[in-house]
mmCIF file of C-alpha atoms and ligand atoms in Angstrom:
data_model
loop_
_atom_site.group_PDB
_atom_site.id
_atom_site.type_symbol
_atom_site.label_atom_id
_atom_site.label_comp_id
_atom_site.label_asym_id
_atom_site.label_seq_id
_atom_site.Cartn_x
_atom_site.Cartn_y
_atom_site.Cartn_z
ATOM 1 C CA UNK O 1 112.797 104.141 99.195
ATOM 2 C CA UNK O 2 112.518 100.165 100.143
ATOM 3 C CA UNK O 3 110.360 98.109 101.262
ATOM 4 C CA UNK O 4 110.189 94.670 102.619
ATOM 5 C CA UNK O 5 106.615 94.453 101.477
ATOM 6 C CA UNK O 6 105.842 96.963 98.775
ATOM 7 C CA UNK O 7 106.284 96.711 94.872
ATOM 8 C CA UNK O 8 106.536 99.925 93.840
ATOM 9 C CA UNK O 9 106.379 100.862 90.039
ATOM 10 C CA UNK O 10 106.714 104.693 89.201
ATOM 11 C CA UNK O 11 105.531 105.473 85.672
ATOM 12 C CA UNK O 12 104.336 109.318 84.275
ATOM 13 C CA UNK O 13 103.855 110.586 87.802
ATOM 14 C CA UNK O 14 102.255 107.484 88.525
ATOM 15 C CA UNK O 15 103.315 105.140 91.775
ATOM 16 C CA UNK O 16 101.644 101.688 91.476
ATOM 17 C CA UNK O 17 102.333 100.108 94.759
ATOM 18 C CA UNK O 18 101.816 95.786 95.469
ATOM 19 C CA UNK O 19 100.913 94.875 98.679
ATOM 20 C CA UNK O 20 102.855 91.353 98.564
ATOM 21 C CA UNK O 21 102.499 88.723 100.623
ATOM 22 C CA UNK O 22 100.198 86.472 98.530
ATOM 23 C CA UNK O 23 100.508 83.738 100.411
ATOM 24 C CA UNK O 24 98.810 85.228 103.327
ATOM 25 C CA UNK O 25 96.416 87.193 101.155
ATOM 26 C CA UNK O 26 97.994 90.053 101.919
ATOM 27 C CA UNK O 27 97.550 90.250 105.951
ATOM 28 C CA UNK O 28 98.433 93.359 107.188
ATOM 29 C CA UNK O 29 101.407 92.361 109.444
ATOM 30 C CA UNK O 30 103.661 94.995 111.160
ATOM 31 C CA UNK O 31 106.157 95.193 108.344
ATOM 32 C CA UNK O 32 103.477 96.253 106.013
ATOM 33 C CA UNK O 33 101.774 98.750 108.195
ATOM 34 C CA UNK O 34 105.551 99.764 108.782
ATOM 35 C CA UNK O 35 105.751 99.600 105.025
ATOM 36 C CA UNK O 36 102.496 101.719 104.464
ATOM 37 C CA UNK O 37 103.751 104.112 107.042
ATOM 38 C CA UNK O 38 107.065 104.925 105.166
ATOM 39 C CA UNK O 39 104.796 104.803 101.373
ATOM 40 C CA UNK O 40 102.461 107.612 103.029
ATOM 41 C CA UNK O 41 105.656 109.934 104.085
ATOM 42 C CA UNK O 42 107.535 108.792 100.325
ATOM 43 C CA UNK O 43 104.166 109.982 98.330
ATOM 44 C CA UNK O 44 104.372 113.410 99.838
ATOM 45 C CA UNK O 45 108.037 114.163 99.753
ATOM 46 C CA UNK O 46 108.643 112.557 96.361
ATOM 47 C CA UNK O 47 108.447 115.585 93.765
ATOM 48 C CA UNK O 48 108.199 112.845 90.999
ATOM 49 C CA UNK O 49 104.796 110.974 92.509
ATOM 50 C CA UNK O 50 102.026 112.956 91.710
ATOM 51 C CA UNK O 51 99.848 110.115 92.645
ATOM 52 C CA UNK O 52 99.524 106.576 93.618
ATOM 53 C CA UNK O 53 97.670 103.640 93.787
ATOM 54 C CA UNK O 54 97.241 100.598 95.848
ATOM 55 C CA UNK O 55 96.582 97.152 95.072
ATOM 56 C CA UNK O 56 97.056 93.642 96.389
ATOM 57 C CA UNK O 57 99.140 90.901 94.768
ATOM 58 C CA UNK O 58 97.870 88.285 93.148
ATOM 59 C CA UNK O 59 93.862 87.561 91.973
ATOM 60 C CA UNK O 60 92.324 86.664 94.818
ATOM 61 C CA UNK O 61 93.352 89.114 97.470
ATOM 62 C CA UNK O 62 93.916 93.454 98.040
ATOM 63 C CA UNK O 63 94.120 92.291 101.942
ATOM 64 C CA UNK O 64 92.152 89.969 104.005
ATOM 65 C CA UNK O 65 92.803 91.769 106.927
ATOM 66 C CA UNK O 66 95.147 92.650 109.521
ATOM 67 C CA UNK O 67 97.470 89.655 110.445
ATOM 68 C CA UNK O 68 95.696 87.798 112.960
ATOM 69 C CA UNK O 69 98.382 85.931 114.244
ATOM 70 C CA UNK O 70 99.916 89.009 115.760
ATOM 71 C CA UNK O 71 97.102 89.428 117.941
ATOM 72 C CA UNK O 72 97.483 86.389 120.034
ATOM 73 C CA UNK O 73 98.195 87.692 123.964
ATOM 74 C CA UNK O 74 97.710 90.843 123.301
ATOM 75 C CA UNK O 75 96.811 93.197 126.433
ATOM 76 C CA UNK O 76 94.295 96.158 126.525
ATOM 77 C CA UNK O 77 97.413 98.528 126.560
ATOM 78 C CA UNK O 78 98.813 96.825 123.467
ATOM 79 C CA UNK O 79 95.571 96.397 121.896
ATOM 80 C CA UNK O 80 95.067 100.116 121.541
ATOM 81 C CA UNK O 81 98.455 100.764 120.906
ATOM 82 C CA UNK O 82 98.318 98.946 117.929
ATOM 83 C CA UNK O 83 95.015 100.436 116.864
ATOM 84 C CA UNK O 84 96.595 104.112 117.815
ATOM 85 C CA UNK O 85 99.571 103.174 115.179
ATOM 86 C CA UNK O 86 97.143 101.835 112.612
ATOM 87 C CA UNK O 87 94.977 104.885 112.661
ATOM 88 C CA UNK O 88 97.916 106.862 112.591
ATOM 89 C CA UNK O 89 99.136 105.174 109.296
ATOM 90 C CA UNK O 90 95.571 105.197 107.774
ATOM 91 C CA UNK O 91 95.195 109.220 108.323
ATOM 92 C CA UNK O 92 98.690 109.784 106.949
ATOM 93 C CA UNK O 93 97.107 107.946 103.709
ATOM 94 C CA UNK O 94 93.892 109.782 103.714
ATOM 95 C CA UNK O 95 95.178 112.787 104.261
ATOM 96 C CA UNK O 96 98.164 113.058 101.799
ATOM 97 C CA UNK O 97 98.518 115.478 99.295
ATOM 98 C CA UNK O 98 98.467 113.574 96.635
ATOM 99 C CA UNK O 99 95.786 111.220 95.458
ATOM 100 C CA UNK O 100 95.911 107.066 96.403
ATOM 101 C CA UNK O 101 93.748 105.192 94.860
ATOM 102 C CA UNK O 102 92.283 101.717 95.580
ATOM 103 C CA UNK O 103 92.217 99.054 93.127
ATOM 104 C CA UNK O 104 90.638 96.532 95.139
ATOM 105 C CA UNK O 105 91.260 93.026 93.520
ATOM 106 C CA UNK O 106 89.832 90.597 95.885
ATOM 107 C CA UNK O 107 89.081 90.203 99.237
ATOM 108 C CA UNK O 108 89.136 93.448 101.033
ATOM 109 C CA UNK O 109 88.350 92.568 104.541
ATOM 110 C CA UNK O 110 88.793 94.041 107.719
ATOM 111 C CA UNK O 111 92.108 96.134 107.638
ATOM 112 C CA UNK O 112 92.002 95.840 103.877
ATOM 113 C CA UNK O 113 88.368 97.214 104.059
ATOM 114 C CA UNK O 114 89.931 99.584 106.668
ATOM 115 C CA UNK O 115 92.650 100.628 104.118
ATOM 116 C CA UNK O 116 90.473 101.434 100.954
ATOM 117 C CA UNK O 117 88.593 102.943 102.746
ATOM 118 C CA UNK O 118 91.431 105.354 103.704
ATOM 119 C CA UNK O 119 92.308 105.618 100.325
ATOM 120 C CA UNK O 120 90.542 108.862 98.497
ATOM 121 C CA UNK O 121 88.549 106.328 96.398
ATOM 122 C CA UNK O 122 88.194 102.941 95.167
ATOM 123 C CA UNK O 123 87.539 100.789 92.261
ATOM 124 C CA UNK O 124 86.754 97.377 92.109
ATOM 125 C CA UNK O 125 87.362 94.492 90.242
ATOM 126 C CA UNK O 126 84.538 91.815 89.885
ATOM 127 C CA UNK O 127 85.839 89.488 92.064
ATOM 128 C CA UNK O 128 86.084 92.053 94.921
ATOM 129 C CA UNK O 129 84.262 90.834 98.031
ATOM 130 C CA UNK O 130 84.315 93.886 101.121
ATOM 131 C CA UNK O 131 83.450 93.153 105.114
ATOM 132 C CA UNK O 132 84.456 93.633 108.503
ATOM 133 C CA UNK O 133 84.602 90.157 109.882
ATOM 134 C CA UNK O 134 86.144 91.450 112.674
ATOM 135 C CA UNK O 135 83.011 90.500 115.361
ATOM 136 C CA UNK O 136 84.090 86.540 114.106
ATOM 137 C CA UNK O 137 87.279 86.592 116.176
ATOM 138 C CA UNK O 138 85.378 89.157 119.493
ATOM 139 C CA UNK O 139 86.795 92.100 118.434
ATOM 140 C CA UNK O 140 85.854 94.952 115.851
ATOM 141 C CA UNK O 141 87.739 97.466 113.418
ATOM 142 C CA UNK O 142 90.446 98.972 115.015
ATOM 143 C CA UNK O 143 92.137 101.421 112.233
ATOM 144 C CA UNK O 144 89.332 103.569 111.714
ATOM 145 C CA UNK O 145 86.110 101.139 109.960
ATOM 146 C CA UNK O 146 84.019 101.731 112.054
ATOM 147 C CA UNK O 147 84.285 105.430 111.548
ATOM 148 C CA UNK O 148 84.898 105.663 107.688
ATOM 149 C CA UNK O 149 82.225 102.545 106.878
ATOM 150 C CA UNK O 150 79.409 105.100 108.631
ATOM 151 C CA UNK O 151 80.586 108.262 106.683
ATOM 152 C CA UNK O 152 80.739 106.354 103.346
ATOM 153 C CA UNK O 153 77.526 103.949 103.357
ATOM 154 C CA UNK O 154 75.563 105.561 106.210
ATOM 155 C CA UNK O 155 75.190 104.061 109.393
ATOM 156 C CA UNK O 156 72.178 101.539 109.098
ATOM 157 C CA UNK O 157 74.416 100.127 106.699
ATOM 158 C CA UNK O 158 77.565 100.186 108.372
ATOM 159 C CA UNK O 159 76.159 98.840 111.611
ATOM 160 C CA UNK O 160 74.306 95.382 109.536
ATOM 161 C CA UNK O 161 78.195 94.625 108.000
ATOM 162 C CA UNK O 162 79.869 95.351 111.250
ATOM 163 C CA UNK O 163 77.603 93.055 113.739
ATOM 164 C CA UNK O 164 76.756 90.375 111.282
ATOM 165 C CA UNK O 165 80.509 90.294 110.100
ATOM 166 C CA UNK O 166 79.084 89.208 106.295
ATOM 167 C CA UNK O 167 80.765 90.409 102.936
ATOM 168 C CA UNK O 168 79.265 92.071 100.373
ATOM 169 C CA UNK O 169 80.246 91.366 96.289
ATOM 170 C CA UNK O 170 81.642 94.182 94.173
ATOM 171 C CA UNK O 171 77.829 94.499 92.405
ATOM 172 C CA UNK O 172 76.811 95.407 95.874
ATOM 173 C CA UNK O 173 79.789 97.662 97.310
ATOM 174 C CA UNK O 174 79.081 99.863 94.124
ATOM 175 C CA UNK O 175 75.160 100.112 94.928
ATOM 176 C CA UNK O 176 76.363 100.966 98.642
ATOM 177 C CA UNK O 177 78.699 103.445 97.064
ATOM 178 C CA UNK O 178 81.690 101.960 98.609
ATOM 179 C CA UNK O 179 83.584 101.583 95.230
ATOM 180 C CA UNK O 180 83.433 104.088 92.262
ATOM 181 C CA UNK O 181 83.490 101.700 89.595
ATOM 182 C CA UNK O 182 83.210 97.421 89.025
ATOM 183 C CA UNK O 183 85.507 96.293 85.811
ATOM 184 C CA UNK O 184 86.861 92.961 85.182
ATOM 185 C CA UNK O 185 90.247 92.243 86.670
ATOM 186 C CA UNK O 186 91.980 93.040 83.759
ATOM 187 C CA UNK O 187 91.179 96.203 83.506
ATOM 188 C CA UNK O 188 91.221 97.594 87.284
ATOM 189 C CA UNK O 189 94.990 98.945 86.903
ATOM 190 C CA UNK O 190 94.468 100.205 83.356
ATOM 191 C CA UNK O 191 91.387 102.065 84.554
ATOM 192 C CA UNK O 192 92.637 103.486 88.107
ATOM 193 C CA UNK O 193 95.809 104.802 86.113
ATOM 194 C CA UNK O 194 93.638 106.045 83.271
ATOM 195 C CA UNK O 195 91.446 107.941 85.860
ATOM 196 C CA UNK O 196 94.888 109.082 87.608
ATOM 197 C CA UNK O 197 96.405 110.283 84.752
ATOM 198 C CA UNK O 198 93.473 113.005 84.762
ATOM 199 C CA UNK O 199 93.696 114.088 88.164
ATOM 200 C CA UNK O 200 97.457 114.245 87.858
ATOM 201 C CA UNK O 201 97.424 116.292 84.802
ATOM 202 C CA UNK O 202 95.450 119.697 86.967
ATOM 203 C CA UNK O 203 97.116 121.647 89.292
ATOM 204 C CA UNK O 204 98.718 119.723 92.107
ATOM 205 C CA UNK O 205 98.019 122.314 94.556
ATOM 206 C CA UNK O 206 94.321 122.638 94.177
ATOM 207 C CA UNK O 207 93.703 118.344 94.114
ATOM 208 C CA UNK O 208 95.373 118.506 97.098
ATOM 209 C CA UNK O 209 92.982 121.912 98.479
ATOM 210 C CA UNK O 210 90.160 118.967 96.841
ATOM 211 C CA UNK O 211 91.408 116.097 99.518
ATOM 212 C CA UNK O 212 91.919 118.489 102.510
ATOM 213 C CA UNK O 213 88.817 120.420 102.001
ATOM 214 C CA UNK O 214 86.753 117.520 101.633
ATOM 215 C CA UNK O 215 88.461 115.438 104.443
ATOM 216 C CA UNK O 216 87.429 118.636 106.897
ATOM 217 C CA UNK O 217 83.578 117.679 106.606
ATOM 218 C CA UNK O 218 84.554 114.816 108.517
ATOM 219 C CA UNK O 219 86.991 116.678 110.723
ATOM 220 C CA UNK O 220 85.481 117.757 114.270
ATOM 221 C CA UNK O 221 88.022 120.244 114.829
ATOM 222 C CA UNK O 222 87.421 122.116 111.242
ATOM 223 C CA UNK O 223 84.432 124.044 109.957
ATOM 224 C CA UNK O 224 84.547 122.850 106.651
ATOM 225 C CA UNK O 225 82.946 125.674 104.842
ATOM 226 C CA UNK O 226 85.737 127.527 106.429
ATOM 227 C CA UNK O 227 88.398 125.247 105.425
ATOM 228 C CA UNK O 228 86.942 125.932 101.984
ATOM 229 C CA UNK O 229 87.315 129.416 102.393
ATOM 230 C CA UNK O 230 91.319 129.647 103.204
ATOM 231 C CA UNK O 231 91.848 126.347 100.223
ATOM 232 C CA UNK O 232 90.108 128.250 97.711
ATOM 233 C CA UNK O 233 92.022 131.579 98.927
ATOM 234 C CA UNK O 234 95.201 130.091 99.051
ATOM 235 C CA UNK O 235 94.612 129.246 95.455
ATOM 236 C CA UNK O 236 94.717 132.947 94.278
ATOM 237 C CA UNK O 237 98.641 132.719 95.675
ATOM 238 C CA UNK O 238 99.573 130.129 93.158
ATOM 239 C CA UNK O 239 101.560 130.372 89.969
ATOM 240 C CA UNK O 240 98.717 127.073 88.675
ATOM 241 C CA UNK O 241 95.958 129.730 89.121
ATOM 242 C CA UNK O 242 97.668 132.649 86.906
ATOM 243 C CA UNK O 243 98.311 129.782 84.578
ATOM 244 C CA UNK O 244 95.166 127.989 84.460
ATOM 245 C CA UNK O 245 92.808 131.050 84.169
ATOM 246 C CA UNK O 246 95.138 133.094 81.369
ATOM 247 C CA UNK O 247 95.316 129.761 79.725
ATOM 248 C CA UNK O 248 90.951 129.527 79.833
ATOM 249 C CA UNK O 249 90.891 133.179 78.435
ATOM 250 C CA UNK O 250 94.117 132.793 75.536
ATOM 251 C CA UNK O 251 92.012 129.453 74.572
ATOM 252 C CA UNK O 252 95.015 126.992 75.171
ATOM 253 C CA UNK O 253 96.115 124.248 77.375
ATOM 254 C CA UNK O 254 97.260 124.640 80.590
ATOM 255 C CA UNK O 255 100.671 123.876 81.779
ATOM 256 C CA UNK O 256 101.084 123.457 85.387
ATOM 257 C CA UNK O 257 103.915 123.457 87.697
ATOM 258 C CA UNK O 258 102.827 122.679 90.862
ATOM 259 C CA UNK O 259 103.835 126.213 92.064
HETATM 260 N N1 COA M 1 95.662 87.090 108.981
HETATM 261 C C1 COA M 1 96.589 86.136 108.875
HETATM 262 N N2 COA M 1 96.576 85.204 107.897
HETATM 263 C C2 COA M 1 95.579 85.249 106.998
HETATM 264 C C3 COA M 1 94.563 86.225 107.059
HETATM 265 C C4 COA M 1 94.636 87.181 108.100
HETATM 266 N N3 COA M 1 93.746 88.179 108.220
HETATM 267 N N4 COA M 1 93.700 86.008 106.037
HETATM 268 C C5 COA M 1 94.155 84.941 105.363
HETATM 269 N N5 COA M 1 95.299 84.481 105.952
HETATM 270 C C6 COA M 1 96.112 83.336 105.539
HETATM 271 C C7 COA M 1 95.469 82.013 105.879
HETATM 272 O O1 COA M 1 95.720 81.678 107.220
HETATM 273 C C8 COA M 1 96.142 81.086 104.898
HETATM 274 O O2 COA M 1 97.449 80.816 105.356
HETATM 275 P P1 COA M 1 98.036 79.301 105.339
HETATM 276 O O3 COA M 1 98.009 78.924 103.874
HETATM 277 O O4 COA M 1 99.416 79.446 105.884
HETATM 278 O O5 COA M 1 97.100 78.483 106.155
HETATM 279 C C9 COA M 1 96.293 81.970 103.649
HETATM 280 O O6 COA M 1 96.212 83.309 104.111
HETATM 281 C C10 COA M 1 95.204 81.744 102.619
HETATM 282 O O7 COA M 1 93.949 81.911 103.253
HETATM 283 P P2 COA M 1 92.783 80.785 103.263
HETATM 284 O O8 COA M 1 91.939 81.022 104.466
HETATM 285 O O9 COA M 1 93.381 79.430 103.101
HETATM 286 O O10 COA M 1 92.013 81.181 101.925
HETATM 287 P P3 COA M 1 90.473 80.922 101.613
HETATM 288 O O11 COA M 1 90.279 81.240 100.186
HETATM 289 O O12 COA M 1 90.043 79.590 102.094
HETATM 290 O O13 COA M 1 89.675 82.012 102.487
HETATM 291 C C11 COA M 1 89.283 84.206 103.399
HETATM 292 C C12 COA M 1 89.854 83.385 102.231
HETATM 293 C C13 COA M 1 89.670 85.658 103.147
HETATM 294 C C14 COA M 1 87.763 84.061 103.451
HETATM 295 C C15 COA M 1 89.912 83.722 104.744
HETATM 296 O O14 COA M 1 91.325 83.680 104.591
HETATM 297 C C16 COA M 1 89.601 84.590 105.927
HETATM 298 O O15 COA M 1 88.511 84.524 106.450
HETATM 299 N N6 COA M 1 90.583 85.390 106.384
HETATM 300 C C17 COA M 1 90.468 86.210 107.554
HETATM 301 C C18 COA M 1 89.593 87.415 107.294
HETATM 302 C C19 COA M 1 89.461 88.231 108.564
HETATM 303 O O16 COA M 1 88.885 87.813 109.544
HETATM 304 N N7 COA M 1 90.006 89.464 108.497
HETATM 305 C C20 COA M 1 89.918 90.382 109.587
HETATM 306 C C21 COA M 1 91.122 90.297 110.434
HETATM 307 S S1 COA M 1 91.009 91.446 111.786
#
């Protein structure tokens, strides 16, 4: 697949994707959300991507936000049609099948907060600085930060970054929980594909069982213990199962097919 915006590198199973438009720090404009849109449907049809992970080009910024030049005249109609579509891309990240990491390497603010966020989880490199400055410009998050900053720092956190609009440094996003792991910006793609590289090499159909049941705590529609329940049965129906268990009691390694 193209892109206008992407840089896509596929390597061992491995889809490193460049959000690039450096110049604007990465703004989230509608050909990227287009962009993001199309990666989200490519990650889950493409037998050769067994995962993927996100990043922003250049040092200073992953994204500073959604374009803000697109929201001049907007109306309420259009307003929450373009936070409908945004949502919409954001959920067809977070709930792929296959795992998208973050490698946040610089400003992550607003819809670039919004998008890690989406992402299953997120490193960060030291320079990394997170907020939702969105209250700056009379407005607040519109693809889903207000929803995903409660469940993943708790509200009374959530609520001080969204109504004073601040940033917080990579140091603190860890302590908040926000990011898995701080490493200097050399090493944030060697370690996201290093930590990739181990999820990729289990069974494909159980990491994704991992992302959906998880993602149905959050989901009002699902009981989640239930969801658990059918993943983990579904497993039993799996040629990776047969494989991984007879492979645990002949005391070799595993060799999965994604079947
Ligand atoms: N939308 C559109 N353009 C953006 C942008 C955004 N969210 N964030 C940065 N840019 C553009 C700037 O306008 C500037 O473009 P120009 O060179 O054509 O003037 C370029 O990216 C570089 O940004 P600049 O502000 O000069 O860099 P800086 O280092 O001084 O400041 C930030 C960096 C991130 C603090 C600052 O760009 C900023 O506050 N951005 C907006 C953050 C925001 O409110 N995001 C939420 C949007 S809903």
């Amino acid at each position: 697949m193209s892109y206008k915006t992407l840089l896509t590198e596929l390597e061992n199973g491995i889809l490193t994707v460049t959000i690039n438009r450096p110049d604007k720090l990465n703004a989230l404009n509608r050909d990227v959300m287009e962009d993001l849109g199309k990666l989200a449907v490519e990650i889950n049809a493409n037998a050769d991507i067994r995962g993927a992970i996100i990043t922003g080009s250049g040092q200073k910024g992953f994204v500073a936000g959604a374009d803000i030049s697109e929201f001049v005249g907007l109306s309420v109609t259009e307003g929450m049609d373009l936070a409908r579509k945004g949502q919409s891309i954001f959920f067809s990240i977070e709930n792929n099948g296959k795992p998208i990491v973050a490698a946040v390497n610089g400003f992550a603010l607003g819809g670039g907060c919004e998008l890690a966020m989406a992402c299953h989880f997120r490193i960060a490199s030291e320079n990394a600085k997170f907020g939702q400055p969105e209250v700056n410009l009379g407005l607040i998050p519109g693809y889903g930060g207000t929803q995903r900053l409660v469940q993943l720092v708790g509200k009374g956190r959530a609520l001080e970054l969204l109504m004073t609009g601040g940033m917080i440094d990579a140091a603190t996003a860890l302590q908040y929980g926000l990011v898995n792991y701080v490493v200097p910006q050399e090493e944030l793609l060697p370690k996201a594909k290093a930590l990739l590289a181990t999820i990729v090499a289990k069974a494909p159909l159980a990491i994704s069982r991992c992302i959906s049941s998880a993602n149905a705590v959050f989901d009002e529609n699902l009981n989640g213990f239930e969801a658990e329940i059918a993943a983990f049965g579904d497993c039993f129906d799996t040629e990776d199962m047969r494989e991984g268990t007879s492979a645990f009691l002949e005391k070799r390694k595993p060799v999965f097919s994604g079947k």
